[in-house]
PDB file of C-alpha atoms in Angstrom:
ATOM      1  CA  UNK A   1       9.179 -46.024 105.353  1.00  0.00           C
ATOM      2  CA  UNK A   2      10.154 -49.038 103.121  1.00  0.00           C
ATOM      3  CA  UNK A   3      13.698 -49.695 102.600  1.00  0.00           C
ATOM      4  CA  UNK A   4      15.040 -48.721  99.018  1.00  0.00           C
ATOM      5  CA  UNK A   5      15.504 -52.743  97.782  1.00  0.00           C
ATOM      6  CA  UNK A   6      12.203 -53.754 100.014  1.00  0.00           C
ATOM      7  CA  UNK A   7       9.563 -54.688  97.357  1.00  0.00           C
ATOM      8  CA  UNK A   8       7.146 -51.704  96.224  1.00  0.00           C
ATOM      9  CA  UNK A   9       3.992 -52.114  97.599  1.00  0.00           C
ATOM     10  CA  UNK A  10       0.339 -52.151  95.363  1.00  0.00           C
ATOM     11  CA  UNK A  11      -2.673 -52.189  97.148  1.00  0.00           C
ATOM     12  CA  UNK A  12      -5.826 -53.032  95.620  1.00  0.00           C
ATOM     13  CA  UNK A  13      -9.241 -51.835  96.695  1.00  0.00           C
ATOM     14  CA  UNK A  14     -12.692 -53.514  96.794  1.00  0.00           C
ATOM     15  CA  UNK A  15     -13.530 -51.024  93.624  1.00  0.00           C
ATOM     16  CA  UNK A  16     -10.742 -53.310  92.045  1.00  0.00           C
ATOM     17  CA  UNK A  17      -8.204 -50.216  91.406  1.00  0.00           C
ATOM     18  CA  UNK A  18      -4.678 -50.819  92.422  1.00  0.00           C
ATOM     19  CA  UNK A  19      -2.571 -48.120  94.398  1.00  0.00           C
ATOM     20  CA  UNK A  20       1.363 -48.088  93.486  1.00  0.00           C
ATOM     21  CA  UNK A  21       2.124 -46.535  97.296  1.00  0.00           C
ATOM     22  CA  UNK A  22       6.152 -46.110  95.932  1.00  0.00           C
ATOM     23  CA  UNK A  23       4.690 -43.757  93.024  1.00  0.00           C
ATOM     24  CA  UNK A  24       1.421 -42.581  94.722  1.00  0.00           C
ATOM     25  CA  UNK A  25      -0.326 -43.223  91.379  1.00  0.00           C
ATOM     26  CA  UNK A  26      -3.104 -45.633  90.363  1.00  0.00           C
ATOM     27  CA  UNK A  27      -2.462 -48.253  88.324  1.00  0.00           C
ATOM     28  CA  UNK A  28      -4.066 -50.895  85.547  1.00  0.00           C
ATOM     29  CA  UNK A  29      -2.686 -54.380  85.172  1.00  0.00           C
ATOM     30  CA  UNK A  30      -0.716 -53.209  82.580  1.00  0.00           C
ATOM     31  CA  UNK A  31       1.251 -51.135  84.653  1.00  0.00           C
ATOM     32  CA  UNK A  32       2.091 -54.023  86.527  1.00  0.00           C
ATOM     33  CA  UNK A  33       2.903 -56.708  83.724  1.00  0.00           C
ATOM     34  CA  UNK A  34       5.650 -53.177  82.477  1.00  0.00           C
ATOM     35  CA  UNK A  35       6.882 -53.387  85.924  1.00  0.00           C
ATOM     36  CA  UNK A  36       7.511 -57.328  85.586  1.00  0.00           C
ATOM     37  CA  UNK A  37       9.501 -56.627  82.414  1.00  0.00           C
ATOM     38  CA  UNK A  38      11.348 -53.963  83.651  1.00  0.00           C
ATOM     39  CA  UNK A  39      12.570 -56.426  87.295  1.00  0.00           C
ATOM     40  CA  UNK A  40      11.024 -54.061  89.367  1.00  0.00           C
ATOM     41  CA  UNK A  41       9.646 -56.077  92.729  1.00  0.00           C
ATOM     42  CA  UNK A  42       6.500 -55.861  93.978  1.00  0.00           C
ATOM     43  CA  UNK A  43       3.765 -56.957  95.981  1.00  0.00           C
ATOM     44  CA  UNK A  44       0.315 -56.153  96.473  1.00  0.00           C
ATOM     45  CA  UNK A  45      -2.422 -56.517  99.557  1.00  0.00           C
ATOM     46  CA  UNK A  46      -5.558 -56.382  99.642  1.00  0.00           C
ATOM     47  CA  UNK A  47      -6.357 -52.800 101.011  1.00  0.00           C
ATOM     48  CA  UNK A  48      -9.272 -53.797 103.530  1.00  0.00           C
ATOM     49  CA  UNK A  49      -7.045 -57.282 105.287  1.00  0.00           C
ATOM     50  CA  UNK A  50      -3.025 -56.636 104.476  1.00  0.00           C
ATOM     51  CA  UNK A  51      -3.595 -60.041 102.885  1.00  0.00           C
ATOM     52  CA  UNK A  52      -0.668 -61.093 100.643  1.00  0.00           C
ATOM     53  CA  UNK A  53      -2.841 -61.474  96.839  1.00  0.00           C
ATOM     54  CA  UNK A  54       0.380 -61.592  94.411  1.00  0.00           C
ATOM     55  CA  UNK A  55      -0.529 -64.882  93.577  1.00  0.00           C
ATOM     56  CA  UNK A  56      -3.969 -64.367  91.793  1.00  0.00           C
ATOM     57  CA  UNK A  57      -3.318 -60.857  90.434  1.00  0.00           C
ATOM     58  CA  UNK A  58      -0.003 -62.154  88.573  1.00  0.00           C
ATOM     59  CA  UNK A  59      -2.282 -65.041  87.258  1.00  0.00           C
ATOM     60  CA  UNK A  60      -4.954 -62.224  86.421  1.00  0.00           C
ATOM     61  CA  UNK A  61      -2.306 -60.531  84.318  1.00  0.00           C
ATOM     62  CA  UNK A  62      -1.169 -63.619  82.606  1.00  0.00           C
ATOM     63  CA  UNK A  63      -5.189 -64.672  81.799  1.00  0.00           C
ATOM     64  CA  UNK A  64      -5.322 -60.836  80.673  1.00  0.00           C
ATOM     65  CA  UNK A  65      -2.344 -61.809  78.364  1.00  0.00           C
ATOM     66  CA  UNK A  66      -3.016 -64.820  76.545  1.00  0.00           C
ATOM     67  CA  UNK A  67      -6.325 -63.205  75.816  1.00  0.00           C
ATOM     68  CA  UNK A  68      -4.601 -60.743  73.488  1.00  0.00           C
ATOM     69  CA  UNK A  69      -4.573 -61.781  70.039  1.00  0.00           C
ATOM     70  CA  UNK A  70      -1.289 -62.753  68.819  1.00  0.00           C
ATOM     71  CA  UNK A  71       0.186 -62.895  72.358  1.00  0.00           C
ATOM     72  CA  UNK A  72      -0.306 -66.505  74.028  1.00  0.00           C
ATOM     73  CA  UNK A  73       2.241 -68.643  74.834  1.00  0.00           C
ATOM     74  CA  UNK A  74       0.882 -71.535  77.127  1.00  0.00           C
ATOM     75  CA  UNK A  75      -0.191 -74.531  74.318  1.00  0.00           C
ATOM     76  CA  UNK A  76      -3.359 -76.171  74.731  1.00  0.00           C
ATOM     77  CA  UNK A  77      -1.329 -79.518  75.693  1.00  0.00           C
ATOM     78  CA  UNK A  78       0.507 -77.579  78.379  1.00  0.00           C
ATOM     79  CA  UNK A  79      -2.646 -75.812  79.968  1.00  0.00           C
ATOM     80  CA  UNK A  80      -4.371 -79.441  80.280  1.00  0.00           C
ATOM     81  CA  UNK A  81      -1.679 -81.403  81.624  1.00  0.00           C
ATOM     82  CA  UNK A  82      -1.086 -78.242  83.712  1.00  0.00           C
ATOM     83  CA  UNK A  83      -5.221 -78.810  85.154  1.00  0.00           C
ATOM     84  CA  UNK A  84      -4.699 -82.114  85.582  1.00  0.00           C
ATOM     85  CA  UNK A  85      -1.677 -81.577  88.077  1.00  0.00           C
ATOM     86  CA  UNK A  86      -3.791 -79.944  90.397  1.00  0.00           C
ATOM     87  CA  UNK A  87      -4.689 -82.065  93.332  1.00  0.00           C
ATOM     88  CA  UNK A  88      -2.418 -85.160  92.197  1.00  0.00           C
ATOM     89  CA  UNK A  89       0.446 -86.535  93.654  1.00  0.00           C
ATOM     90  CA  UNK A  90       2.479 -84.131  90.931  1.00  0.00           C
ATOM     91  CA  UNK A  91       1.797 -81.027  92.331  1.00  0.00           C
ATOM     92  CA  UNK A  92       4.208 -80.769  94.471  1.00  0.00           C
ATOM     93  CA  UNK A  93       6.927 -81.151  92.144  1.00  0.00           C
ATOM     94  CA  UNK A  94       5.615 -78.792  89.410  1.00  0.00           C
ATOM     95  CA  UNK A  95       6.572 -75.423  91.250  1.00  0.00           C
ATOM     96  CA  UNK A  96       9.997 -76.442  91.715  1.00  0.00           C
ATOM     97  CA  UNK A  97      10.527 -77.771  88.208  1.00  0.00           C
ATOM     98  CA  UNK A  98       8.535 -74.853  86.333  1.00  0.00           C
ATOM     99  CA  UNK A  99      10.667 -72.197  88.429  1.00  0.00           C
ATOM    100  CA  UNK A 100      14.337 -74.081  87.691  1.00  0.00           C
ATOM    101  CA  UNK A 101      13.282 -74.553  83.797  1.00  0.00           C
ATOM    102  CA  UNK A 102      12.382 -70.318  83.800  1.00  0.00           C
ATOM    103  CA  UNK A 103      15.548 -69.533  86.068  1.00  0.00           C
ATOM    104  CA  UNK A 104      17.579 -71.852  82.806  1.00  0.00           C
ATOM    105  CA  UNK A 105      15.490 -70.433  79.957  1.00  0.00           C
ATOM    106  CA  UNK A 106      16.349 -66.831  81.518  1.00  0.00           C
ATOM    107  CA  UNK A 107      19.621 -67.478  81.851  1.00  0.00           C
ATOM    108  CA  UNK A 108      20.546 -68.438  78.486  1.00  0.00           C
ATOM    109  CA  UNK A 109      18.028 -66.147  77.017  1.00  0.00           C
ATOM    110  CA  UNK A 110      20.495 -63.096  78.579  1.00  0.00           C
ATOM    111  CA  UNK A 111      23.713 -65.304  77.048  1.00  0.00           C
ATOM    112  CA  UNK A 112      21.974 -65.212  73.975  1.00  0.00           C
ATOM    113  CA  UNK A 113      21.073 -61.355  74.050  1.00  0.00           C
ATOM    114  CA  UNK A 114      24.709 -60.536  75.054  1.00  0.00           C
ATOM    115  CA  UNK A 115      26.164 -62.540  71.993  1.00  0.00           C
ATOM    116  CA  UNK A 116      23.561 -60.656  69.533  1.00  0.00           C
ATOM    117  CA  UNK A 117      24.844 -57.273  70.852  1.00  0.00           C
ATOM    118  CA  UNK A 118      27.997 -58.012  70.335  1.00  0.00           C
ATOM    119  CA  UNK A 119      27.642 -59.341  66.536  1.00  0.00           C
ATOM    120  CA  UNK A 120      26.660 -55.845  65.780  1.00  0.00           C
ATOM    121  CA  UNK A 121      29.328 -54.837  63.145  1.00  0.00           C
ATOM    122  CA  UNK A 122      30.561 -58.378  62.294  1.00  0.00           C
ATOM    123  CA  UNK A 123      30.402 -60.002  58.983  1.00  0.00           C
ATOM    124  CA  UNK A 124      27.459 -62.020  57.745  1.00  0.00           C
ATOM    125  CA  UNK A 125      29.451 -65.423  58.451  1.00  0.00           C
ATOM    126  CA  UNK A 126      29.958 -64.531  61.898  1.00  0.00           C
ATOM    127  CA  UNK A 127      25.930 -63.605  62.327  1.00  0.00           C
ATOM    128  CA  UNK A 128      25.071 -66.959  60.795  1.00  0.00           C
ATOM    129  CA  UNK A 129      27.607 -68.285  64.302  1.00  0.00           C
ATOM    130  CA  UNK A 130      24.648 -66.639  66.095  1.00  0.00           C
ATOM    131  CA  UNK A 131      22.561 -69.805  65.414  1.00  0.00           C
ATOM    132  CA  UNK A 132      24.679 -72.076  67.838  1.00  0.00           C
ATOM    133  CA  UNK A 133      23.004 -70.305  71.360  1.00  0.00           C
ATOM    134  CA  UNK A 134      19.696 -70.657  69.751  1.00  0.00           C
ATOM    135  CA  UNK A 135      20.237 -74.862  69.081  1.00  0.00           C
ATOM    136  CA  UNK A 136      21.689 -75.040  72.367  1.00  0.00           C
ATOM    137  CA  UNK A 137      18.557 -73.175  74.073  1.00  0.00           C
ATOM    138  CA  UNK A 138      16.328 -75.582  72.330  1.00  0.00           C
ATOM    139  CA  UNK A 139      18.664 -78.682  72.981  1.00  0.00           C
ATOM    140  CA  UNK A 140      17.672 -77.299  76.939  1.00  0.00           C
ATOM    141  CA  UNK A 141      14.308 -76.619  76.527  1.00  0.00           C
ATOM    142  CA  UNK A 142      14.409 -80.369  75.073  1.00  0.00           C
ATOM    143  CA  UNK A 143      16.147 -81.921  77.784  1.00  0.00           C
ATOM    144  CA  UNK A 144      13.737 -80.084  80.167  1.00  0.00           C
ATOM    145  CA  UNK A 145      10.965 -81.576  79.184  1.00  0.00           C
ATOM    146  CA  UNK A 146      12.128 -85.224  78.719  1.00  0.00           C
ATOM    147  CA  UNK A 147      13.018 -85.074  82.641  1.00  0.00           C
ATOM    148  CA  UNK A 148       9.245 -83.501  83.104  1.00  0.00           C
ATOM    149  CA  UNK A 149       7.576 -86.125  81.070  1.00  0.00           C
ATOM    150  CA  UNK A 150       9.874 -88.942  83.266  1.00  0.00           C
ATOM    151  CA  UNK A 151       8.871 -87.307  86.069  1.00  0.00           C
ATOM    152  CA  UNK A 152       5.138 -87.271  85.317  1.00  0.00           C
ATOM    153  CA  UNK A 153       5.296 -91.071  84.502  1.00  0.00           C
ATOM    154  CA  UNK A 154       6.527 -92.115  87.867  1.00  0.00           C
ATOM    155  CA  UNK A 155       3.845 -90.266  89.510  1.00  0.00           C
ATOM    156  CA  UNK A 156       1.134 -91.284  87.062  1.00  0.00           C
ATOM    157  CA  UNK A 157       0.964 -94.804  86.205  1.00  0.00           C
ATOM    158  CA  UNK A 158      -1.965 -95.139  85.008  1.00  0.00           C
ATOM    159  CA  UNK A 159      -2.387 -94.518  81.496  1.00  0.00           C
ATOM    160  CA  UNK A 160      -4.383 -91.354  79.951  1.00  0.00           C
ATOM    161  CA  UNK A 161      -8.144 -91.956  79.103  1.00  0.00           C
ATOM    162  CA  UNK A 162      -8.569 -93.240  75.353  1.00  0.00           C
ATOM    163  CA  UNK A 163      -4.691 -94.431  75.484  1.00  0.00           C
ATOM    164  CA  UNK A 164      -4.171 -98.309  74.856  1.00  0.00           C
ATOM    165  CA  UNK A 165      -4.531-100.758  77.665  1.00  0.00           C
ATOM    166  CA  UNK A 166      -0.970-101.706  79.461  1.00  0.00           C
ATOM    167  CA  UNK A 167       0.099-105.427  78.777  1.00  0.00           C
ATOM    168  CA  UNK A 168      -0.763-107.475  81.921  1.00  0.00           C
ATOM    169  CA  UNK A 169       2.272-107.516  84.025  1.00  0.00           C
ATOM    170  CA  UNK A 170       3.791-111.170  83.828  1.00  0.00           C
ATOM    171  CA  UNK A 171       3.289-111.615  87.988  1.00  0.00           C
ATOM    172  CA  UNK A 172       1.613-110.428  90.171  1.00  0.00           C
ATOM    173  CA  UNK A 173       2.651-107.356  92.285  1.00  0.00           C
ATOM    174  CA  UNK A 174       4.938-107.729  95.224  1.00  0.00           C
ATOM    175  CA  UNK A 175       4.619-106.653  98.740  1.00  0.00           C
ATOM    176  CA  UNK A 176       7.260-104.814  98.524  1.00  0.00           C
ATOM    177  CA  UNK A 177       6.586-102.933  95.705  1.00  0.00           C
ATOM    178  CA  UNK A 178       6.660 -99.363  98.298  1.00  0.00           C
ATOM    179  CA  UNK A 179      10.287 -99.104  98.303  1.00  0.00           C
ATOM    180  CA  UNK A 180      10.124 -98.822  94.865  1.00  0.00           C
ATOM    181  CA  UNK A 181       8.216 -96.277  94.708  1.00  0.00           C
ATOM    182  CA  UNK A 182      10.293 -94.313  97.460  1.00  0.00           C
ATOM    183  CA  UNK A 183      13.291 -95.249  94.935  1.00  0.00           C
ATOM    184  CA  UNK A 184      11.350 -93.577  91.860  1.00  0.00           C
ATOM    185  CA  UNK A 185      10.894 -90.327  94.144  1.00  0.00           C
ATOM    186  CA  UNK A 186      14.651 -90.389  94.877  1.00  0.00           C
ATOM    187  CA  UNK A 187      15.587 -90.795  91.392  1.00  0.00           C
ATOM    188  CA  UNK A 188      13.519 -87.985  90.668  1.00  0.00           C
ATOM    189  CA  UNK A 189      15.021 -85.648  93.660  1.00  0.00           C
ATOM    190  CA  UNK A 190      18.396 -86.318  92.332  1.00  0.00           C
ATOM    191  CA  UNK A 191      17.472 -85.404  88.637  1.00  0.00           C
ATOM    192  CA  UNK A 192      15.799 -82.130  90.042  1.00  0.00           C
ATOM    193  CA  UNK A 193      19.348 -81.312  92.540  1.00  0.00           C
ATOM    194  CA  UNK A 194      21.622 -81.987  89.030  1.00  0.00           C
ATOM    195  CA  UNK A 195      19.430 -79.161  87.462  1.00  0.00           C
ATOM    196  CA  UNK A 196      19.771 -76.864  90.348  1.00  0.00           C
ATOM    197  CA  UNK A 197      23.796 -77.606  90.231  1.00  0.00           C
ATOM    198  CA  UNK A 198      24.232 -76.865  86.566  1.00  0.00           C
ATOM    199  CA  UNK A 199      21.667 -73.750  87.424  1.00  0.00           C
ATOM    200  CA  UNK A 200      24.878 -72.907  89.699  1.00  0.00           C
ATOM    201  CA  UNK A 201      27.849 -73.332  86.881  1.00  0.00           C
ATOM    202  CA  UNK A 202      25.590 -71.064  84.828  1.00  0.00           C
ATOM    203  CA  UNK A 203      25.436 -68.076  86.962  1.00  0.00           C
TER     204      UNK A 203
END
């Protein structure tokens, strides 16, 4: 028997219908996107193999969510760079960076929540104080993606199809020019350690 904080386990058959095994019940994707909402853990196998497939089922729910009219959230922009990671040098820093921005955006989305239950039964002037969390979420959000875009440039030096040509560089490249490169990646592991520490003074 699973241990009460062990995550619930959903098993999906080869009919495609998922078993909750903590409620005994069937479910539908929606189930499972409530049970995201609501923090409840959970992982589902593949009923035939035991074969961890969290992974494509969570990305089935999101596809089954921007597919709703009115709900997307992933820009055009964001989905192509997003393609384009996949297979470059990149990838392995996207994972880390998307999951540190979410942990951040979480975080100060629950500040933010906190301070509008408590303006219940304030005056106007102090609602209209309300706005500072929201500037300071963006001013994140902001920040974020300045270090992503950095990021991406010392990974991708070459320019973007249909961009303009870079000048010709004024000598010719040195020997050396690896260590440089190893220096970009530090400079990059740093930037990504500073997020994780100010992560840390926020919880």
């Amino acid at each position: 028997m699973a241990a009460k904080d062990d995550p619930i386990i959903i098993k999906k058959y080869a009919n495609r219908r998922l078993y909750n095994t903590g409620t005994s019940t069937y479910v539908t994707l929606e189930d499972l996107a409530e049970m995201v909402k609501k923090g409840e853990e959970f992982t589902v196998q593949d009923a035939k193999t035991g074969d961890d497939i969290t992974h494509p089922v969570l990305t089935q729910i999101i596809f089954e969510l921007e597919n709703k009219d009115g709900q997307n959230m992933l820009p055009i922009p964001f989905l192509r760079q997003l393609i384009a990671f996949y297979g470059d040098q990149m990838q392995m820093i996207v994972p880390s960076f998307l999951e540190q921005s979410m942990i951040a955006f979480s975080k100060e989305q629950e500040r933010f929540r906190e301070q509008m239950k408590g303006a219940i039964g304030k005056s106007p002037l102090d609602v209209m104080k309300m706005a500072t969390p929201i500037k300071a979420l963006e001013e994140q959000t902001r920040r974020n993606m300045e270090m992503f875009q950095n990021a991406m440039r010392l990974f991708t030096p070459f320019p973007p199809p249909g961009s303009a040509p870079a000048a010709a560089p004024a000598e010719p490249a040195r020997k050396d020019a690896p260590p440089e490169k190893s220096d970009d990646l530090q400079q990059l592991k740093d930037q990504i350690a500073a997020m994780q520490r100010k992560l840390d003074t926020m919880s």
